[in-house]
Amino acid sequence: MRVKISENLDDLSGLIEEIKGVSNEVGAIIVFVGVVRGLSSEGERVLRLEYEAYEEQAAKKLENIIAELKGKYGIIDAIVEHRVGVASVGENTVYALVASKHREEGFKSIIELIERLKHEVPIWKKEVTERGSRWIEST
Amino acid sequence: MVKVRVKYFGRLRELLGVKEEDYDVEDSTLADLLLKHIPSRHPEAANEWRKTVFVTVRDDVAMGRDGMPILKNHFILVGGRSPDLTYRLRDGDEVAILPPVGGGDDEG
């Protein structure tokens, strides 16, 4: 298990190799990439997103979530990296990788992991568009 | 005297214009910190602070049956734990005031 909250994400192919190397029982690796979208939900042109985190608590919370997913679905391991700071349209902001024996538990885990990341982990996001800015709160 | 460090995030950091600051308080609860000490240091933002952090009725902070103010979807951590607002502050406490979160990539 590895969690990183940082201004920079690591190379994705390196992360795939890293999680593959955890166990020779790995039969599936599901990869989620979060990207800054160019249009807001109101149809405004997005200029950038600004992320900030309560870093030590965010990392701890993500580690707890991964531990729970291991128990619930029997996945082998997970890696999550999340950007903080300014991210421009088209840039990657989140990498989440789940390694499992079979694809089914991997798919279930990645969906739950991302949902919980949005709702439970202390990371905040400000959307800056051509018309102004606002803090995005998950509902 | 008890010294505590307070950390602000997101819209609260923007509202107060500071990421973290120290408070010297005496015989104070978490509710005292949020309702009295922080607004009195930031008088220009005090009204907006109360409306953002607490449930308000006609500009007054709404009180629960326990006599404590009612938080509006904000979350308070003290040293990584989430105590009641009746919690009595101790020397060296780190208080983090967390607005509703929203990480990830989109709003889905």
Coordinates of N, CA and C in Angstrom, one line a residue:
Chain A
M1 N 0.9 -1.2 0.0 CA 0.0 0.0 0.0 C 0.9 1.2 0.0
R2 N 0.6 2.2 -0.9 CA 1.3 3.4 -0.9 C 0.4 4.6 -1.2
V3 N 0.5 5.7 -0.5 CA -0.3 6.8 -0.7 C 0.6 8.0 -0.8
K4 N 0.3 8.9 -1.7 CA 1.2 10.1 -1.8 C 0.3 11.3 -2.2
I5 N 0.4 12.4 -1.4 CA -0.3 13.6 -1.6 C 0.8 14.6 -1.9
S6 N 0.9 15.1 -3.2 CA 2.1 15.9 -3.5 C 1.7 16.8 -4.7
E7 N 2.7 17.7 -5.0 CA 2.5 18.6 -6.2 C 2.7 17.9 -7.5
N8 N 3.4 16.7 -7.4 CA 3.7 16.0 -8.6 C 3.3 14.5 -8.4
L9 N 2.8 14.0 -9.5 CA 2.5 12.6 -9.6 C 3.7 11.8 -10.2
D10 N 3.8 10.6 -9.8 CA 4.9 9.8 -10.4 C 4.5 9.3 -11.7
D11 N 5.5 8.7 -12.4 CA 5.2 8.1 -13.8 C 4.3 7.0 -13.6
L12 N 3.2 7.0 -14.4 CA 2.2 6.0 -14.3 C 2.7 4.6 -14.6
S13 N 3.5 4.4 -15.6 CA 4.0 3.1 -16.0 C 4.8 2.5 -14.9
G14 N 5.6 3.4 -14.2 CA 6.4 3.0 -13.0 C 5.5 2.5 -11.9
L15 N 4.3 3.1 -11.7 CA 3.4 2.7 -10.6 C 2.8 1.3 -11.0
I16 N 2.5 1.1 -12.3 CA 1.9 -0.2 -12.7 C 3.0 -1.3 -12.4
E17 N 4.2 -1.0 -12.7 CA 5.3 -2.0 -12.4 C 5.4 -2.2 -10.9
E18 N 5.3 -1.1 -10.2 CA 5.5 -1.2 -8.7 C 4.4 -2.1 -8.1
I19 N 3.2 -1.9 -8.5 CA 2.1 -2.7 -7.9 C 2.1 -4.2 -8.4
K20 N 2.5 -4.3 -9.6 CA 2.6 -5.7 -10.2 C 3.7 -6.5 -9.4
G21 N 4.7 -5.8 -8.9 CA 5.8 -6.5 -8.2 C 5.5 -6.9 -6.8
V22 N 4.3 -6.5 -6.3 CA 3.9 -6.7 -4.9 C 3.8 -8.2 -4.7
S23 N 3.2 -9.0 -5.7 CA 2.9 -10.4 -5.5 C 2.8 -11.1 -6.8
N24 N 3.2 -12.3 -6.9 CA 3.0 -13.0 -8.1 C 1.6 -13.6 -8.3
E25 N 0.7 -13.2 -7.3 CA -0.7 -13.6 -7.4 C -1.5 -12.6 -8.1
V26 N -0.9 -11.4 -8.5 CA -1.6 -10.3 -9.2 C -2.0 -10.8 -10.5
G27 N -3.4 -10.8 -10.8 CA -3.9 -11.2 -12.1 C -4.6 -10.0 -12.8
A28 N -4.8 -8.9 -12.1 CA -5.5 -7.8 -12.7 C -5.0 -6.5 -12.0
I29 N -4.8 -5.5 -12.8 CA -4.5 -4.2 -12.2 C -5.5 -3.2 -12.9
I30 N -6.3 -2.5 -12.0 CA -7.2 -1.5 -12.5 C -6.6 -0.2 -12.2
V31 N -6.6 0.7 -13.2 CA -6.0 2.0 -13.1 C -7.1 3.1 -13.3
F32 N -7.1 4.0 -12.4 CA -8.0 5.2 -12.6 C -7.1 6.4 -12.7
V33 N -7.4 7.3 -13.7 CA -6.7 8.5 -13.8 C -7.8 9.6 -13.8
G34 N -7.6 10.6 -12.9 CA -8.5 11.7 -12.8 C -7.8 12.9 -13.6
V35 N -8.6 13.5 -14.4 CA -8.1 14.6 -15.3 C -8.9 15.9 -15.1
V36 N -8.3 17.0 -15.2 CA -9.0 18.3 -15.1 C -9.7 18.5 -16.4
R37 N -11.1 18.6 -16.2 CA -12.0 18.8 -17.4 C -12.0 20.2 -17.8
G38 N -12.2 20.4 -19.1 CA -12.1 21.8 -19.7 C -13.4 22.6 -19.5
L39 N -14.5 21.9 -19.2 CA -15.8 22.6 -19.0 C -16.4 22.2 -17.7
S40 N -16.9 23.3 -17.0 CA -17.5 23.0 -15.7 C -18.8 22.4 -15.8
S41 N -19.5 22.0 -14.7 CA -20.8 21.5 -14.8 C -21.8 22.5 -15.3
E42 N -21.5 23.8 -15.1 CA -22.4 24.8 -15.7 C -22.0 25.2 -17.1
G43 N -21.1 24.5 -17.7 CA -20.7 24.8 -19.1 C -19.8 25.9 -19.2
E44 N -19.1 26.4 -18.1 CA -18.2 27.4 -18.2 C -16.8 26.9 -18.6
R45 N -16.0 27.7 -19.3 CA -14.6 27.2 -19.6 C -13.8 27.2 -18.4
V46 N -13.2 26.1 -18.0 CA -12.3 26.0 -16.8 C -10.9 26.5 -17.2
L47 N -10.4 27.3 -16.3 CA -9.0 27.8 -16.5 C -8.0 26.9 -15.7
R48 N -8.4 26.5 -14.5 CA -7.5 25.6 -13.7 C -8.3 25.2 -12.4
L49 N -7.7 24.1 -11.8 CA -8.2 23.7 -10.5 C -7.1 24.0 -9.5
E50 N -7.5 24.3 -8.3 CA -6.5 24.5 -7.2 C -6.9 23.5 -6.1
Y51 N -6.0 22.6 -5.8 CA -6.2 21.6 -4.7 C -5.4 22.0 -3.5
E52 N -6.0 21.8 -2.3 CA -5.3 21.8 -1.1 C -5.7 20.6 -0.2
A53 N -4.8 20.2 0.7 CA -5.1 19.0 1.5 C -4.6 19.2 2.9
Y54 N -5.3 18.6 3.8 CA -4.7 18.4 5.2 C -3.9 17.1 5.1
E55 N -2.6 17.3 4.7 CA -1.9 16.2 4.1 C -1.7 15.0 5.0
E56 N -1.3 15.2 6.2 CA -1.1 14.0 7.1 C -2.4 13.3 7.3
Q57 N -3.5 14.0 7.5 CA -4.8 13.3 7.7 C -5.3 12.7 6.5
A58 N -5.1 13.3 5.3 CA -5.5 12.8 4.0 C -4.8 11.5 3.8
A59 N -3.5 11.4 4.0 CA -2.8 10.2 3.7 C -3.3 9.1 4.7
K60 N -3.5 9.5 5.9 CA -3.9 8.5 6.9 C -5.3 7.9 6.6
K61 N -6.2 8.8 6.1 CA -7.5 8.4 5.8 C -7.5 7.5 4.6
L62 N -6.7 7.8 3.6 CA -6.6 6.9 2.4 C -6.0 5.6 2.7
E63 N -5.0 5.6 3.6 CA -4.5 4.3 4.1 C -5.6 3.4 4.8
N64 N -6.4 4.1 5.6 CA -7.5 3.3 6.3 C -8.5 2.8 5.2
I65 N -8.8 3.6 4.2 CA -9.8 3.1 3.2 C -9.2 1.9 2.5
I66 N -7.9 2.0 2.1 CA -7.3 0.9 1.4 C -7.3 -0.4 2.2
A67 N -7.0 -0.2 3.5 CA -7.0 -1.4 4.4 C -8.4 -2.0 4.5
E68 N -9.4 -1.1 4.5 CA -10.8 -1.6 4.6 C -11.1 -2.4 3.3
L69 N -10.7 -1.8 2.2 CA -11.0 -2.5 0.9 C -10.3 -3.8 0.8
K70 N -9.1 -3.9 1.3 CA -8.4 -5.2 1.3 C -9.2 -6.2 2.1
G71 N -9.8 -5.8 3.2 CA -10.6 -6.7 4.1 C -11.9 -7.1 3.4
K72 N -12.5 -6.1 2.7 CA -13.9 -6.3 2.2 C -13.8 -7.1 0.9
Y73 N -12.9 -6.8 0.0 CA -12.9 -7.4 -1.3 C -11.7 -8.4 -1.6
G74 N -10.8 -8.4 -0.6 CA -9.7 -9.3 -0.8 C -8.7 -8.9 -1.9
I75 N -8.6 -7.6 -2.2 CA -7.6 -7.1 -3.2 C -6.2 -7.3 -2.6
I76 N -5.3 -7.3 -3.5 CA -3.9 -7.6 -3.0 C -3.2 -6.3 -2.5
D77 N -3.4 -5.2 -3.3 CA -2.8 -4.0 -2.9 C -3.4 -2.8 -3.6
A78 N -3.1 -1.6 -3.2 CA -3.5 -0.4 -3.9 C -2.5 0.7 -3.7
I79 N -2.4 1.6 -4.7 CA -1.6 2.8 -4.7 C -2.5 4.0 -5.0
V80 N -2.4 5.1 -4.3 CA -3.1 6.3 -4.6 C -2.2 7.5 -4.6
E81 N -2.2 8.2 -5.6 CA -1.4 9.5 -5.6 C -2.4 10.6 -6.0
H82 N -2.4 11.7 -5.2 CA -3.3 12.9 -5.5 C -2.5 14.2 -5.5
R83 N -2.8 15.0 -6.5 CA -2.1 16.2 -6.7 C -2.6 17.2 -5.6
V84 N -1.7 18.2 -5.2 CA -2.1 19.4 -4.6 C -1.5 20.5 -5.3
G85 N -2.1 21.7 -5.1 CA -1.6 22.9 -5.9 C -2.4 23.1 -7.2
V86 N -1.8 23.8 -8.1 CA -2.6 24.3 -9.3 C -2.4 23.2 -10.4
A87 N -3.6 22.9 -11.0 CA -3.6 21.9 -12.1 C -4.4 22.5 -13.3
S88 N -3.8 22.4 -14.4 CA -4.4 23.0 -15.6 C -5.2 22.0 -16.3
V89 N -6.1 22.5 -17.2 CA -7.0 21.6 -18.0 C -6.1 20.5 -18.7
G90 N -6.6 19.3 -18.6 CA -5.9 18.2 -19.3 C -4.9 17.5 -18.5
E91 N -4.5 18.1 -17.4 CA -3.5 17.5 -16.5 C -4.1 16.4 -15.6
N92 N -3.3 15.4 -15.3 CA -3.7 14.3 -14.4 C -3.7 14.8 -13.0
T93 N -4.7 14.5 -12.2 CA -4.7 15.0 -10.8 C -4.7 13.8 -9.8
V94 N -5.2 12.7 -10.2 CA -5.3 11.5 -9.3 C -4.9 10.2 -10.1
Y95 N -4.1 9.4 -9.5 CA -3.8 8.1 -9.9 C -4.3 7.1 -8.8
A96 N -5.1 6.2 -9.2 CA -5.5 5.1 -8.2 C -5.3 3.8 -8.9
L97 N -4.5 2.9 -8.3 CA -4.3 1.6 -8.9 C -4.7 0.5 -7.9
V98 N -5.4 -0.5 -8.3 CA -5.8 -1.6 -7.5 C -5.3 -2.9 -8.1
A99 N -4.6 -3.7 -7.4 CA -4.1 -5.0 -7.9 C -4.9 -6.1 -7.2
S100 N -5.4 -7.0 -8.0 CA -6.2 -8.1 -7.4 C -5.9 -9.4 -8.1
K101 N -6.4 -10.5 -7.6 CA -6.2 -11.8 -8.3 C -7.1 -11.8 -9.6
H102 N -8.3 -11.3 -9.4 CA -9.3 -11.3 -10.5 C -9.8 -9.9 -10.7
R103 N -10.4 -9.7 -11.9 CA -10.8 -8.3 -12.3 C -12.0 -7.8 -11.4
E104 N -12.9 -8.8 -11.1 CA -14.2 -8.4 -10.5 C -14.0 -7.6 -9.2
E105 N -13.2 -8.1 -8.3 CA -12.9 -7.4 -7.0 C -12.2 -6.1 -7.2
G106 N -11.3 -6.1 -8.3 CA -10.6 -4.9 -8.6 C -11.5 -3.8 -9.0
F107 N -12.5 -4.1 -9.9 CA -13.4 -3.0 -10.4 C -14.3 -2.5 -9.2
K108 N -14.8 -3.4 -8.4 CA -15.6 -3.0 -7.3 C -14.8 -2.1 -6.4
S109 N -13.6 -2.5 -6.1 CA -12.7 -1.7 -5.2 C -12.4 -0.3 -5.7
I110 N -12.1 -0.2 -7.0 CA -11.7 1.1 -7.5 C -12.9 2.1 -7.5
I111 N -14.1 1.6 -7.7 CA -15.2 2.5 -7.7 C -15.4 3.0 -6.2
E112 N -15.3 2.1 -5.3 CA -15.5 2.5 -3.9 C -14.4 3.4 -3.4
L113 N -13.2 3.1 -3.9 CA -12.0 3.9 -3.5 C -12.2 5.3 -3.9
I114 N -12.6 5.5 -5.2 CA -12.7 6.9 -5.7 C -13.9 7.6 -5.1
E115 N -15.0 6.9 -4.9 CA -16.2 7.5 -4.2 C -15.8 8.0 -2.8
R116 N -15.1 7.2 -2.1 CA -14.7 7.5 -0.7 C -13.6 8.6 -0.7
L117 N -12.8 8.6 -1.7 CA -11.7 9.7 -1.8 C -12.4 11.0 -1.9
K118 N -13.5 11.1 -2.7 CA -14.2 12.4 -2.9 C -15.0 12.8 -1.7
H119 N -15.5 11.9 -0.9 CA -16.4 12.2 0.2 C -15.8 12.3 1.6
E120 N -14.7 11.5 1.7 CA -14.1 11.4 3.1 C -12.7 11.9 3.3
V121 N -12.0 12.1 2.3 CA -10.6 12.5 2.4 C -10.4 14.0 2.4
P122 N -9.7 14.6 3.4 CA -9.7 16.0 3.5 C -8.8 16.7 2.4
I123 N -9.4 16.7 1.2 CA -8.8 17.4 0.1 C -9.8 18.4 -0.5
W124 N -9.4 19.6 -0.7 CA -10.4 20.6 -1.2 C -10.0 21.1 -2.6
K125 N -11.0 21.5 -3.4 CA -10.7 21.8 -4.8 C -11.5 23.1 -5.1
K126 N -10.7 24.0 -5.7 CA -11.3 25.3 -6.1 C -11.3 25.3 -7.6
E127 N -12.4 25.5 -8.2 CA -12.5 25.6 -9.7 C -12.5 27.0 -10.1
V128 N -11.5 27.3 -11.0 CA -11.4 28.7 -11.5 C -11.8 28.6 -13.0
T129 N -12.9 29.4 -13.3 CA -13.4 29.4 -14.7 C -13.3 30.8 -15.2
E130 N -13.7 31.0 -16.5 CA -13.6 32.3 -17.1 C -14.5 33.3 -16.4
R131 N -15.5 32.8 -15.6 CA -16.5 33.7 -15.0 C -16.2 33.9 -13.5
G132 N -15.3 33.2 -12.9 CA -15.0 33.4 -11.5 C -14.5 32.0 -10.9
S133 N -14.6 32.0 -9.5 CA -14.1 30.8 -8.9 C -15.0 30.3 -7.8
R134 N -15.0 29.0 -7.5 CA -15.8 28.5 -6.4 C -15.2 27.2 -5.9
W135 N -15.4 27.0 -4.6 CA -15.0 25.8 -3.9 C -16.0 24.7 -4.3
I136 N -15.5 23.5 -4.7 CA -16.3 22.4 -5.0 C -16.5 21.5 -3.8
E137 N -17.7 21.3 -3.5 CA -18.0 20.4 -2.3 C -18.8 19.2 -2.8
S138 N -18.3 18.0 -2.4 CA -19.1 16.8 -2.8 C -20.4 16.8 -2.0
T139 N -21.4 16.2 -2.6 CA -22.7 16.2 -1.9 C -23.1 14.8 -1.5
Chain B
M1 N -2.1 29.3 31.2 CA -2.5 29.6 29.8 C -2.3 28.4 28.9
V2 N -3.2 28.2 28.0 CA -3.1 27.0 27.1 C -2.8 27.5 25.7
K3 N -1.8 27.0 25.0 CA -1.5 27.4 23.6 C -2.0 26.3 22.7
V4 N -2.8 26.8 21.7 CA -3.3 25.8 20.7 C -3.0 26.4 19.3
R5 N -2.8 25.4 18.4 CA -2.6 25.9 17.0 C -3.8 25.5 16.2
V6 N -4.3 26.5 15.4 CA -5.5 26.2 14.6 C -5.2 26.3 13.1
K7 N -5.6 25.3 12.4 CA -5.4 25.2 10.9 C -6.7 25.4 10.2
Y8 N -6.6 26.2 9.1 CA -7.8 26.4 8.3 C -7.6 25.9 6.9
F9 N -8.6 25.4 6.2 CA -8.5 24.9 4.9 C -9.6 25.5 4.0
G10 N -9.3 25.4 2.7 CA -10.3 25.8 1.6 C -10.9 27.2 1.8
R11 N -12.2 27.2 1.8 CA -12.9 28.5 1.9 C -12.6 29.2 3.2
L12 N -12.3 28.5 4.3 CA -12.1 29.1 5.6 C -10.7 29.8 5.6
R13 N -9.7 29.1 5.0 CA -8.4 29.7 4.8 C -8.5 31.0 4.0
E14 N -9.3 31.0 3.0 CA -9.5 32.2 2.1 C -10.2 33.3 2.9
L15 N -11.2 32.9 3.6 CA -12.0 33.9 4.4 C -11.2 34.6 5.4
L16 N -10.3 33.9 6.2 CA -9.6 34.5 7.2 C -8.2 35.0 6.7
G17 N -7.8 34.5 5.5 CA -6.5 35.0 5.0 C -5.3 34.5 5.7
V18 N -5.5 33.3 6.4 CA -4.4 32.7 7.1 C -4.5 31.2 7.1
K19 N -3.4 30.5 7.0 CA -3.4 29.0 6.9 C -3.5 28.4 8.3
E20 N -2.7 29.0 9.2 CA -2.7 28.5 10.6 C -2.3 29.7 11.5
E21 N -2.7 29.6 12.8 CA -2.3 30.6 13.7 C -2.4 30.0 15.1
D22 N -1.8 30.6 16.1 CA -1.8 30.1 17.5 C -2.7 31.0 18.3
Y23 N -3.3 30.4 19.3 CA -4.2 31.1 20.2 C -3.8 30.7 21.7
D24 N -3.7 31.8 22.5 CA -3.5 31.5 23.9 C -4.8 31.7 24.6
V25 N -5.3 30.6 25.1 CA -6.7 30.6 25.7 C -6.6 30.1 27.2
E26 N -7.6 30.4 27.9 CA -7.7 30.0 29.3 C -9.0 29.4 29.6
D27 N -9.0 28.2 30.1 CA -10.2 27.5 30.5 C -11.3 27.6 29.4
S28 N -10.9 27.1 28.2 CA -11.8 27.3 27.0 C -12.1 25.9 26.4
T29 N -13.4 25.8 25.9 CA -13.8 24.6 25.1 C -13.6 24.9 23.7
L30 N -13.7 23.8 22.9 CA -13.7 24.0 21.4 C -14.7 25.0 21.0
A31 N -15.9 24.9 21.6 CA -17.0 25.8 21.2 C -16.6 27.3 21.4
D32 N -15.9 27.5 22.6 CA -15.4 28.9 22.9 C -14.4 29.4 21.8
L33 N -13.5 28.5 21.4 CA -12.6 28.8 20.3 C -13.3 29.3 19.1
L34 N -14.2 28.4 18.6 CA -14.9 28.7 17.4 C -15.9 29.9 17.4
L35 N -16.5 30.1 18.6 CA -17.5 31.1 18.7 C -17.0 32.4 19.1
K36 N -15.9 32.4 19.9 CA -15.5 33.7 20.5 C -14.1 34.0 20.1
H37 N -13.1 33.1 20.3 CA -11.7 33.5 20.1 C -11.4 33.8 18.6
I38 N -11.8 32.9 17.7 CA -11.5 33.1 16.3 C -12.2 34.3 15.8
P39 N -13.5 34.5 16.0 CA -14.2 35.7 15.4 C -13.6 37.0 16.0
S40 N -13.2 37.0 17.3 CA -12.7 38.2 17.8 C -11.4 38.6 17.3
R41 N -10.6 37.6 16.8 CA -9.3 38.0 16.2 C -9.5 38.5 14.8
H42 N -10.7 38.0 14.2 CA -10.9 38.4 12.8 C -12.3 39.1 12.7
P43 N -12.4 40.3 13.3 CA -13.7 40.9 13.3 C -14.3 41.2 11.9
E44 N -13.5 41.5 10.9 CA -14.0 41.8 9.6 C -14.6 40.6 9.0
A45 N -14.2 39.4 9.4 CA -14.8 38.2 8.8 C -15.7 37.5 9.7
A46 N -15.9 38.0 10.9 CA -16.6 37.3 11.9 C -18.0 36.8 11.5
N47 N -18.8 37.7 10.9 CA -20.1 37.4 10.5 C -20.2 36.3 9.5
E48 N -19.3 36.4 8.5 CA -19.2 35.4 7.5 C -18.8 34.0 8.1
W49 N -17.8 34.1 9.0 CA -17.3 32.9 9.7 C -18.5 32.2 10.4
R50 N -19.3 32.9 11.1 CA -20.4 32.3 11.8 C -21.3 31.6 10.9
K51 N -21.6 32.3 9.8 CA -22.6 31.8 8.8 C -22.1 30.6 8.1
T52 N -20.7 30.6 7.9 CA -20.1 29.5 7.1 C -20.0 28.2 8.0
V53 N -19.6 28.4 9.3 CA -19.2 27.3 10.1 C -20.4 26.7 10.8
F54 N -21.4 27.6 11.2 CA -22.5 27.2 12.0 C -23.8 27.3 11.3
V55 N -24.8 26.6 11.8 CA -26.2 26.8 11.4 C -26.6 28.1 12.1
T56 N -27.2 29.0 11.3 CA -27.6 30.3 11.9 C -29.1 30.5 11.5
V57 N -29.7 31.2 12.5 CA -31.1 31.7 12.3 C -31.1 33.2 12.5
R58 N -31.5 33.9 11.4 CA -31.5 35.4 11.4 C -30.2 35.9 12.0
D59 N -29.1 35.4 11.5 CA -27.7 35.9 11.8 C -27.3 35.4 13.2
D60 N -28.1 34.7 14.0 CA -27.7 34.2 15.3 C -27.3 32.7 15.1
V61 N -26.3 32.3 15.8 CA -25.8 30.9 15.8 C -26.9 30.0 16.5
A62 N -27.4 29.0 15.8 CA -28.4 28.1 16.4 C -27.7 27.2 17.4
M63 N -28.4 27.0 18.5 CA -27.9 26.2 19.6 C -28.7 24.9 19.7
G64 N -28.0 23.8 20.0 CA -28.7 22.5 20.1 C -29.2 22.3 21.5
R65 N -29.8 21.2 21.8 CA -30.4 20.9 23.1 C -29.4 20.9 24.2
D66 N -28.1 20.5 23.8 CA -27.0 20.4 24.7 C -26.4 21.8 25.0
G67 N -27.0 22.8 24.4 CA -26.5 24.2 24.7 C -25.3 24.5 23.9
M68 N -24.9 23.6 23.0 CA -23.7 23.8 22.1 C -24.2 24.3 20.7
P69 N -23.4 25.1 20.1 CA -23.7 25.6 18.7 C -23.8 24.4 17.7
I70 N -24.6 24.5 16.7 CA -24.7 23.4 15.7 C -23.8 23.7 14.5
L71 N -22.9 22.8 14.3 CA -22.0 23.0 13.1 C -22.8 22.8 11.8
K72 N -22.4 23.5 10.8 CA -23.0 23.4 9.5 C -22.1 22.6 8.6
N73 N -22.2 21.3 8.4 CA -21.4 20.4 7.6 C -19.9 20.6 7.7
H74 N -19.4 21.3 8.7 CA -18.0 21.3 8.9 C -17.6 20.3 9.9
F75 N -16.3 20.0 9.9 CA -15.8 18.9 10.7 C -14.6 19.4 11.5
I76 N -14.5 19.1 12.7 CA -13.4 19.6 13.5 C -12.5 18.4 14.0
L77 N -11.2 18.5 13.8 CA -10.3 17.5 14.3 C -9.4 18.1 15.3
V78 N -9.2 17.5 16.4 CA -8.2 17.9 17.4 C -7.2 16.7 17.5
G79 N -6.0 17.0 17.1 CA -5.0 15.9 17.1 C -5.4 14.7 16.3
G80 N -6.2 14.9 15.3 CA -6.6 13.8 14.4 C -7.9 13.1 14.9
R81 N -8.4 13.5 16.1 CA -9.6 12.9 16.6 C -10.8 14.0 16.5
S82 N -12.0 13.5 16.6 CA -13.1 14.3 16.4 C -13.9 14.5 17.7
P83 N -13.6 15.4 18.5 CA -14.2 15.5 19.9 C -15.5 16.3 19.8
D84 N -16.3 16.3 20.8 CA -17.5 17.2 20.9 C -17.0 18.6 21.1
L85 N -17.9 19.5 20.9 CA -17.6 20.9 21.0 C -17.4 21.3 22.5
T86 N -17.8 20.4 23.4 CA -17.6 20.6 24.8 C -16.2 20.3 25.2
Y87 N -15.4 19.8 24.3 CA -14.0 19.4 24.6 C -13.2 20.6 25.2
R88 N -12.5 20.4 26.3 CA -11.7 21.4 26.9 C -10.3 21.4 26.3
L89 N -9.9 22.5 25.7 CA -8.6 22.6 25.0 C -7.5 22.4 26.0
R90 N -6.5 21.7 25.4 CA -5.3 21.4 26.2 C -4.0 22.0 25.6
D91 N -3.0 22.3 26.3 CA -1.8 22.9 25.8 C -1.2 22.0 24.7
G92 N -0.9 22.6 23.6 CA -0.3 21.9 22.5 C -1.3 21.2 21.5
D93 N -2.6 21.4 21.7 CA -3.6 20.9 20.8 C -3.4 21.5 19.4
E94 N -3.6 20.6 18.4 CA -3.7 21.1 17.0 C -5.2 21.0 16.6
V95 N -5.8 22.1 16.3 CA -7.2 22.1 15.9 C -7.3 22.3 14.4
A96 N -7.9 21.4 13.7 CA -8.1 21.6 12.2 C -9.6 21.7 11.9
I97 N -9.9 22.8 11.2 CA -11.3 23.1 10.9 C -11.5 22.8 9.4
L98 N -12.3 21.7 9.1 CA -12.4 21.2 7.8 C -13.7 21.5 7.1
P99 N -13.8 22.3 6.1 CA -15.0 22.5 5.3 C -15.4 21.1 4.6
P100 N -16.5 21.1 4.0 CA -16.9 19.8 3.3 C -15.8 19.6 2.2
V101 N -15.5 18.3 2.1 CA -14.4 18.0 1.2 C -14.9 17.8 -0.3
G102 N -13.9 17.7 -1.2 CA -14.3 17.6 -2.6 C -13.1 17.3 -3.5
G103 N -12.3 16.3 -3.2 CA -11.1 16.0 -4.0 C -11.5 15.3 -5.3
G104 N -10.6 14.7 -5.8 CA -10.8 13.9 -7.1 C -10.8 14.8 -8.3
D105 N -11.4 14.3 -9.3 CA -11.3 14.9 -10.6 C -12.4 15.7 -11.1
D106 N -13.7 15.3 -10.7 CA -14.8 16.0 -11.2 C -15.8 16.2 -10.1
E107 N -17.1 16.5 -10.5 CA -18.1 16.7 -9.4 C -19.1 15.6 -9.4
G108 N -18.8 14.5 -10.1 CA -19.8 13.4 -10.2 C -19.9 12.7 -8.9

